[in-house]
PDB file of C-alpha atoms in Angstrom:
ATOM      1  CA  MET Z   1       0.000   0.000   0.000  1.00  0.00           C
ATOM      2  CA  THR Z   2       1.239   3.484  -0.850  1.00  0.00           C
ATOM      3  CA  SER Z   3       2.428   5.432   2.203  1.00  0.00           C
ATOM      4  CA  ILE Z   4       1.224   9.034   2.601  1.00  0.00           C
ATOM      5  CA  ILE Z   5       1.881  11.676   5.222  1.00  0.00           C
ATOM      6  CA  ALA Z   6      -0.996  14.166   5.578  1.00  0.00           C
ATOM      7  CA  VAL Z   7      -0.271  17.650   6.901  1.00  0.00           C
ATOM      8  CA  ALA Z   8      -2.904  20.142   7.991  1.00  0.00           C
ATOM      9  CA  GLY Z   9      -1.554  23.661   7.596  1.00  0.00           C
ATOM     10  CA  SER Z  10      -3.159  25.019  10.758  1.00  0.00           C
ATOM     11  CA  LEU Z  11      -2.222  25.082  14.428  1.00  0.00           C
ATOM     12  CA  ARG Z  12      -5.855  24.949  15.569  1.00  0.00           C
ATOM     13  CA  ARG Z  13      -6.706  21.603  17.208  1.00  0.00           C
ATOM     14  CA  GLN Z  14     -10.164  21.511  15.672  1.00  0.00           C
ATOM     15  CA  SER Z  15      -9.345  23.169  12.349  1.00  0.00           C
ATOM     16  CA  TRP Z  16     -11.388  22.193   9.314  1.00  0.00           C
ATOM     17  CA  ASN Z  17      -8.203  21.163   7.558  1.00  0.00           C
ATOM     18  CA  ARG Z  18      -7.107  18.912  10.412  1.00  0.00           C
ATOM     19  CA  ARG Z  19     -10.549  17.283  10.159  1.00  0.00           C
ATOM     20  CA  LEU Z  20     -10.206  16.992   6.393  1.00  0.00           C
ATOM     21  CA  ALA Z  21      -6.768  15.371   6.747  1.00  0.00           C
ATOM     22  CA  ALA Z  22      -8.202  12.930   9.312  1.00  0.00           C
ATOM     23  CA  GLU Z  23     -11.003  12.064   6.888  1.00  0.00           C
ATOM     24  CA  ALA Z  24      -8.410  11.417   4.189  1.00  0.00           C
ATOM     25  CA  ALA Z  25      -6.698   9.003   6.593  1.00  0.00           C
ATOM     26  CA  ARG Z  26     -10.001   7.173   7.149  1.00  0.00           C
ATOM     27  CA  LEU Z  27     -10.756   7.003   3.412  1.00  0.00           C
ATOM     28  CA  GLY Z  28      -7.176   6.245   2.363  1.00  0.00           C
ATOM     29  CA  PRO Z  29      -7.394   2.437   2.358  1.00  0.00           C
ATOM     30  CA  THR Z  30     -10.311   2.535  -0.128  1.00  0.00           C
ATOM     31  CA  ALA Z  31      -7.909   4.330  -2.498  1.00  0.00           C
ATOM     32  CA  GLY Z  32      -4.917   2.080  -1.812  1.00  0.00           C
ATOM     33  CA  LEU Z  33      -3.257   4.582   0.517  1.00  0.00           C
ATOM     34  CA  ASP Z  34      -1.972   4.266   4.063  1.00  0.00           C
ATOM     35  CA  VAL Z  35      -2.377   7.856   5.299  1.00  0.00           C
ATOM     36  CA  SER Z  36      -0.798   9.002   8.566  1.00  0.00           C
ATOM     37  CA  VAL Z  37      -1.555  12.501   9.862  1.00  0.00           C
ATOM     38  CA  PHE Z  38       1.397  14.646  10.952  1.00  0.00           C
ATOM     39  CA  ASN Z  39       0.565  16.542  14.134  1.00  0.00           C
ATOM     40  CA  GLY Z  40       3.876  18.238  14.942  1.00  0.00           C
ATOM     41  CA  LEU Z  41       3.482  21.524  13.084  1.00  0.00           C
ATOM     42  CA  ALA Z  42       3.616  23.506  16.349  1.00  0.00           C
ATOM     43  CA  ASP Z  43       7.046  21.984  17.109  1.00  0.00           C
ATOM     44  CA  ILE Z  44       8.669  23.532  14.055  1.00  0.00           C
ATOM     45  CA  PRO Z  45      10.471  26.838  14.736  1.00  0.00           C
ATOM     46  CA  LEU Z  46      10.478  29.764  12.355  1.00  0.00           C
ATOM     47  CA  PHE Z  47      12.916  29.134   9.543  1.00  0.00           C
ATOM     48  CA  ASP Z  48      16.300  30.663  10.281  1.00  0.00           C
ATOM     49  CA  GLN Z  49      19.208  29.984   7.931  1.00  0.00           C
ATOM     50  CA  ASP Z  50      21.704  30.690  10.731  1.00  0.00           C
ATOM     51  CA  LEU Z  51      20.003  28.074  12.906  1.00  0.00           C
ATOM     52  CA  ASP Z  52      20.002  25.561  10.051  1.00  0.00           C
ATOM     53  CA  ASP Z  53      23.678  26.223   9.254  1.00  0.00           C
ATOM     54  CA  SER Z  54      24.776  25.989  12.900  1.00  0.00           C
ATOM     55  CA  LEU Z  55      23.381  22.493  13.451  1.00  0.00           C
ATOM     56  CA  VAL Z  56      24.596  19.141  12.117  1.00  0.00           C
ATOM     57  CA  ALA Z  57      20.929  18.224  11.800  1.00  0.00           C
ATOM     58  CA  GLY Z  58      17.953  20.558  11.899  1.00  0.00           C
ATOM     59  CA  PRO Z  59      15.974  21.304  15.076  1.00  0.00           C
ATOM     60  CA  PRO Z  60      14.252  18.185  16.505  1.00  0.00           C
ATOM     61  CA  GLY Z  61      10.767  19.086  15.215  1.00  0.00           C
ATOM     62  CA  VAL Z  62      12.176  19.742  11.770  1.00  0.00           C
ATOM     63  CA  GLU Z  63      14.137  16.487  11.693  1.00  0.00           C
ATOM     64  CA  ALA Z  64      11.021  14.565  12.743  1.00  0.00           C
ATOM     65  CA  VAL Z  65       8.955  15.863   9.831  1.00  0.00           C
ATOM     66  CA  ARG Z  66      11.867  15.555   7.383  1.00  0.00           C
ATOM     67  CA  ALA Z  67      12.214  11.878   8.335  1.00  0.00           C
ATOM     68  CA  GLN Z  68       8.489  11.254   7.894  1.00  0.00           C
ATOM     69  CA  VAL Z  69       8.394  13.014   4.522  1.00  0.00           C
ATOM     70  CA  ARG Z  70      11.520  11.177   3.363  1.00  0.00           C
ATOM     71  CA  ALA Z  71       9.964   7.802   4.283  1.00  0.00           C
ATOM     72  CA  ALA Z  72       6.564   8.531   2.706  1.00  0.00           C
ATOM     73  CA  ASP Z  73       5.701   7.906  -0.937  1.00  0.00           C
ATOM     74  CA  GLY Z  74       3.845  11.218  -1.054  1.00  0.00           C
ATOM     75  CA  ILE Z  75       2.489  14.180   0.917  1.00  0.00           C
ATOM     76  CA  LEU Z  76      -1.127  15.276   1.168  1.00  0.00           C
ATOM     77  CA  ILE Z  77      -1.481  18.878   2.336  1.00  0.00           C
ATOM     78  CA  ALA Z  78      -4.760  20.294   3.638  1.00  0.00           C
ATOM     79  CA  THR Z  79      -4.301  24.050   3.672  1.00  0.00           C
ATOM     80  CA  PRO Z  80      -6.466  26.795   5.100  1.00  0.00           C
ATOM     81  CA  GLU Z  81      -6.625  30.149   3.362  1.00  0.00           C
ATOM     82  CA  TYR Z  82      -5.600  33.260   5.271  1.00  0.00           C
ATOM     83  CA  ASN Z  83      -5.978  36.620   3.518  1.00  0.00           C
ATOM     84  CA  GLN Z  84      -6.141  34.909   0.119  1.00  0.00           C
ATOM     85  CA  SER Z  85      -2.867  33.051   0.661  1.00  0.00           C
ATOM     86  CA  ILE Z  86      -1.271  30.220   2.613  1.00  0.00           C
ATOM     87  CA  PRO Z  87      -0.809  30.372   6.394  1.00  0.00           C
ATOM     88  CA  GLY Z  88       2.635  31.351   7.671  1.00  0.00           C
ATOM     89  CA  VAL Z  89       3.097  27.946   9.348  1.00  0.00           C
ATOM     90  CA  MET Z  90       2.539  26.221   6.007  1.00  0.00           C
ATOM     91  CA  LYS Z  91       5.098  28.373   4.188  1.00  0.00           C
ATOM     92  CA  ASN Z  92       7.491  27.872   7.101  1.00  0.00           C
ATOM     93  CA  LEU Z  93       7.167  24.086   6.747  1.00  0.00           C
ATOM     94  CA  VAL Z  94       7.900  24.240   3.022  1.00  0.00           C
ATOM     95  CA  ASP Z  95      10.958  26.420   3.683  1.00  0.00           C
ATOM     96  CA  TRP Z  96      12.367  23.910   6.182  1.00  0.00           C
ATOM     97  CA  LEU Z  97      11.601  20.898   3.959  1.00  0.00           C
ATOM     98  CA  SER Z  98      13.301  22.536   0.978  1.00  0.00           C
ATOM     99  CA  ARG Z  99      16.596  22.778   2.901  1.00  0.00           C
ATOM    100  CA  PRO Z 100      19.479  22.116   2.898  1.00  0.00           C
ATOM    101  CA  GLU Z 101      19.948  23.331  -0.649  1.00  0.00           C
ATOM    102  CA  ASP Z 102      19.945  20.483  -3.192  1.00  0.00           C
ATOM    103  CA  GLN Z 103      19.081  18.002  -0.413  1.00  0.00           C
ATOM    104  CA  GLY Z 104      15.555  19.036   0.541  1.00  0.00           C
ATOM    105  CA  VAL Z 105      13.049  16.226   1.018  1.00  0.00           C
ATOM    106  CA  LEU Z 106      10.522  17.904  -1.290  1.00  0.00           C
ATOM    107  CA  GLU Z 107      12.720  17.421  -4.359  1.00  0.00           C
ATOM    108  CA  GLY Z 108      10.920  14.906  -6.592  1.00  0.00           C
ATOM    109  CA  LYS Z 109       8.294  14.151  -3.917  1.00  0.00           C
ATOM    110  CA  PRO Z 110       4.686  13.748  -5.141  1.00  0.00           C
ATOM    111  CA  VAL Z 111       2.300  16.128  -3.367  1.00  0.00           C
ATOM    112  CA  ALA Z 112      -1.474  16.608  -3.490  1.00  0.00           C
ATOM    113  CA  ILE Z 113      -3.226  19.698  -2.151  1.00  0.00           C
ATOM    114  CA  ILE Z 114      -6.709  19.971  -0.654  1.00  0.00           C
ATOM    115  CA  GLY Z 115      -8.264  22.587   1.571  1.00  0.00           C
ATOM    116  CA  ALA Z 116     -11.318  23.530   3.602  1.00  0.00           C
ATOM    117  CA  THR Z 117     -12.720  26.815   4.818  1.00  0.00           C
ATOM    118  CA  ASP Z 118     -15.898  28.107   6.386  1.00  0.00           C
ATOM    119  CA  GLY Z 119     -16.147  30.705   3.597  1.00  0.00           C
ATOM    120  CA  PRO Z 120     -17.911  30.395   0.228  1.00  0.00           C
ATOM    121  CA  TRP Z 121     -14.881  30.090  -2.072  1.00  0.00           C
ATOM    122  CA  GLY Z 122     -12.983  27.099  -0.743  1.00  0.00           C
ATOM    123  CA  THR Z 123      -9.220  27.594  -0.625  1.00  0.00           C
ATOM    124  CA  ARG Z 124      -8.545  28.441  -4.255  1.00  0.00           C
ATOM    125  CA  TYR Z 125      -6.052  31.240  -3.667  1.00  0.00           C
ATOM    126  CA  ALA Z 126      -4.164  29.354  -0.981  1.00  0.00           C
ATOM    127  CA  GLN Z 127      -3.910  26.234  -3.117  1.00  0.00           C
ATOM    128  CA  LYS Z 128      -2.608  28.267  -6.058  1.00  0.00           C
ATOM    129  CA  GLU Z 129       0.037  29.906  -3.867  1.00  0.00           C
ATOM    130  CA  LEU Z 130       1.014  26.616  -2.251  1.00  0.00           C
ATOM    131  CA  ARG Z 131       1.250  24.884  -5.635  1.00  0.00           C
ATOM    132  CA  HIS Z 132       3.639  27.621  -6.800  1.00  0.00           C
ATOM    133  CA  THR Z 133       5.798  27.400  -3.651  1.00  0.00           C
ATOM    134  CA  LEU Z 134       5.970  23.591  -3.718  1.00  0.00           C
ATOM    135  CA  THR Z 135       6.901  23.555  -7.393  1.00  0.00           C
ATOM    136  CA  ALA Z 136       9.714  26.023  -6.689  1.00  0.00           C
ATOM    137  CA  ALA Z 137      10.943  23.586  -4.006  1.00  0.00           C
ATOM    138  CA  GLY Z 138      11.033  20.722  -6.533  1.00  0.00           C
ATOM    139  CA  ALA Z 139       7.868  18.882  -5.484  1.00  0.00           C
ATOM    140  CA  LEU Z 140       5.749  17.096  -8.098  1.00  0.00           C
ATOM    141  CA  VAL Z 141       2.270  18.491  -7.458  1.00  0.00           C
ATOM    142  CA  LEU Z 142      -0.801  16.558  -8.629  1.00  0.00           C
ATOM    143  CA  PRO Z 143      -2.414  18.775 -11.304  1.00  0.00           C
ATOM    144  CA  GLN Z 144      -5.957  17.328 -11.183  1.00  0.00           C
ATOM    145  CA  PRO Z 145      -8.402  16.771  -9.588  1.00  0.00           C
ATOM    146  CA  MET Z 146      -8.598  19.646  -7.148  1.00  0.00           C
ATOM    147  CA  LEU Z 147     -10.703  19.794  -4.005  1.00  0.00           C
ATOM    148  CA  PHE Z 148     -11.908  23.133  -2.619  1.00  0.00           C
ATOM    149  CA  VAL Z 149     -14.148  22.524   0.401  1.00  0.00           C
ATOM    150  CA  ALA Z 150     -16.331  25.566   1.081  1.00  0.00           C
ATOM    151  CA  ARG Z 151     -18.726  26.160   3.983  1.00  0.00           C
ATOM    152  CA  ALA Z 152     -17.040  23.441   6.009  1.00  0.00           C
ATOM    153  CA  PRO Z 153     -19.236  23.848   9.141  1.00  0.00           C
ATOM    154  CA  ASP Z 154     -22.151  22.485   7.115  1.00  0.00           C
ATOM    155  CA  LEU Z 155     -20.211  19.388   6.023  1.00  0.00           C
ATOM    156  CA  PHE Z 156     -18.776  18.024   9.281  1.00  0.00           C
ATOM    157  CA  ASP Z 157     -20.598  16.666  12.326  1.00  0.00           C
ATOM    158  CA  ALA Z 158     -19.923  17.656  15.950  1.00  0.00           C
ATOM    159  CA  GLY Z 159     -17.329  14.893  16.249  1.00  0.00           C
ATOM    160  CA  GLY Z 160     -15.322  16.238  13.316  1.00  0.00           C
ATOM    161  CA  ARG Z 161     -16.369  13.573  10.810  1.00  0.00           C
ATOM    162  CA  LEU Z 162     -17.133  14.536   7.217  1.00  0.00           C
ATOM    163  CA  THR Z 163     -20.807  13.816   6.583  1.00  0.00           C
ATOM    164  CA  ASP Z 164     -21.311  15.292   3.114  1.00  0.00           C
ATOM    165  CA  ALA Z 165     -21.519  12.430   0.599  1.00  0.00           C
ATOM    166  CA  VAL Z 166     -20.461  14.519  -2.407  1.00  0.00           C
ATOM    167  CA  THR Z 167     -17.341  15.848  -0.661  1.00  0.00           C
ATOM    168  CA  LYS Z 168     -16.464  12.328   0.546  1.00  0.00           C
ATOM    169  CA  ARG Z 169     -16.754  11.016  -3.007  1.00  0.00           C
ATOM    170  CA  ARG Z 170     -14.622  13.841  -4.387  1.00  0.00           C
ATOM    171  CA  LEU Z 171     -11.983  13.337  -1.676  1.00  0.00           C
ATOM    172  CA  THR Z 172     -11.870   9.604  -2.448  1.00  0.00           C
ATOM    173  CA  GLU Z 173     -11.484  10.359  -6.165  1.00  0.00           C
ATOM    174  CA  LEU Z 174      -8.617  12.728  -5.411  1.00  0.00           C
ATOM    175  CA  LEU Z 175      -6.919  10.105  -3.235  1.00  0.00           C
ATOM    176  CA  ARG Z 176      -7.217   7.512  -6.022  1.00  0.00           C
ATOM    177  CA  ALA Z 177      -5.800   9.987  -8.528  1.00  0.00           C
ATOM    178  CA  PHE Z 178      -2.957  10.736  -6.124  1.00  0.00           C
ATOM    179  CA  ASP Z 179      -2.127   7.023  -5.857  1.00  0.00           C
ATOM    180  CA  ARG Z 180      -1.951   6.848  -9.674  1.00  0.00           C
ATOM    181  CA  TRP Z 181       0.166  10.039  -9.761  1.00  0.00           C
ATOM    182  CA  ILE Z 182       2.645   8.577  -7.283  1.00  0.00           C
ATOM    183  CA  GLY Z 183       2.904   5.421  -9.380  1.00  0.00           C
ATOM    184  CA  LEU Z 184       3.472   7.444 -12.539  1.00  0.00           C
ATOM    185  CA  MET Z 185       6.119   9.658 -10.922  1.00  0.00           C
ATOM    186  CA  SER Z 186       7.874   6.577  -9.522  1.00  0.00           C
ATOM    187  CA  ALA Z 187       7.907   4.907 -12.950  1.00  0.00           C
ATOM    188  CA  LEU Z 188       9.305   8.048 -14.600  1.00  0.00           C
ATOM    189  CA  SER Z 189      11.965   8.348 -11.916  1.00  0.00           C
ATOM    190  CA  HIS Z 190      12.961   4.727 -12.524  1.00  0.00           C
ATOM    191  CA  VAL Z 191      13.193   5.323 -16.293  1.00  0.00           C
ATOM    192  CA  ASP Z 192      15.377   8.416 -15.704  1.00  0.00           C
ATOM    193  CA  ALA Z 193      17.636   6.436 -13.351  1.00  0.00           C
ATOM    194  CA  VAL Z 194      18.076   3.625 -15.909  1.00  0.00           C
ATOM    195  CA  ALA Z 195      18.654   6.096 -18.761  1.00  0.00           C
ATOM    196  CA  GLY Z 196      21.139   8.125 -16.705  1.00  0.00           C
TER     197      GLY Z 196
END
């Protein structure tokens, strides 16, 4: 089964994106994915090149997520949208994972992006910004399908479970597409390695 790490780009314990990532973990096996949710975002310090350069390894929280990303076949990111862009903690994570230069764990790593918000537009702007940032860091971002979950309070129950059948179906379809994307990227990487 394909191994995925899911990251919710919010520090809120009950964030819609944490709930969406948890739902992806529950639905993962139906799409051939073993999804584990990363919950250590609060343990990652602000990116500081001096700090990174002064250590043999990165700070403990950073090394923990780097190890999990390195071991996973792909990353699923559930991002909120703050002021029509990505949250600072999400950008901070990408900055840490893209380092050290030419050795970042995002290089060649398949990534899928989803997002939920209580507003009417989903997380379109945030996903666009995150896609751009991840691509700059060398990640291989799934181009389609996309999932923009709007009006999240209407779609989850009091226990945090996704109850909307259409959104569940669309999330499952995205997870299946992500599994295929990972397989395709792995095959292409193997062809490049043989040709090189």
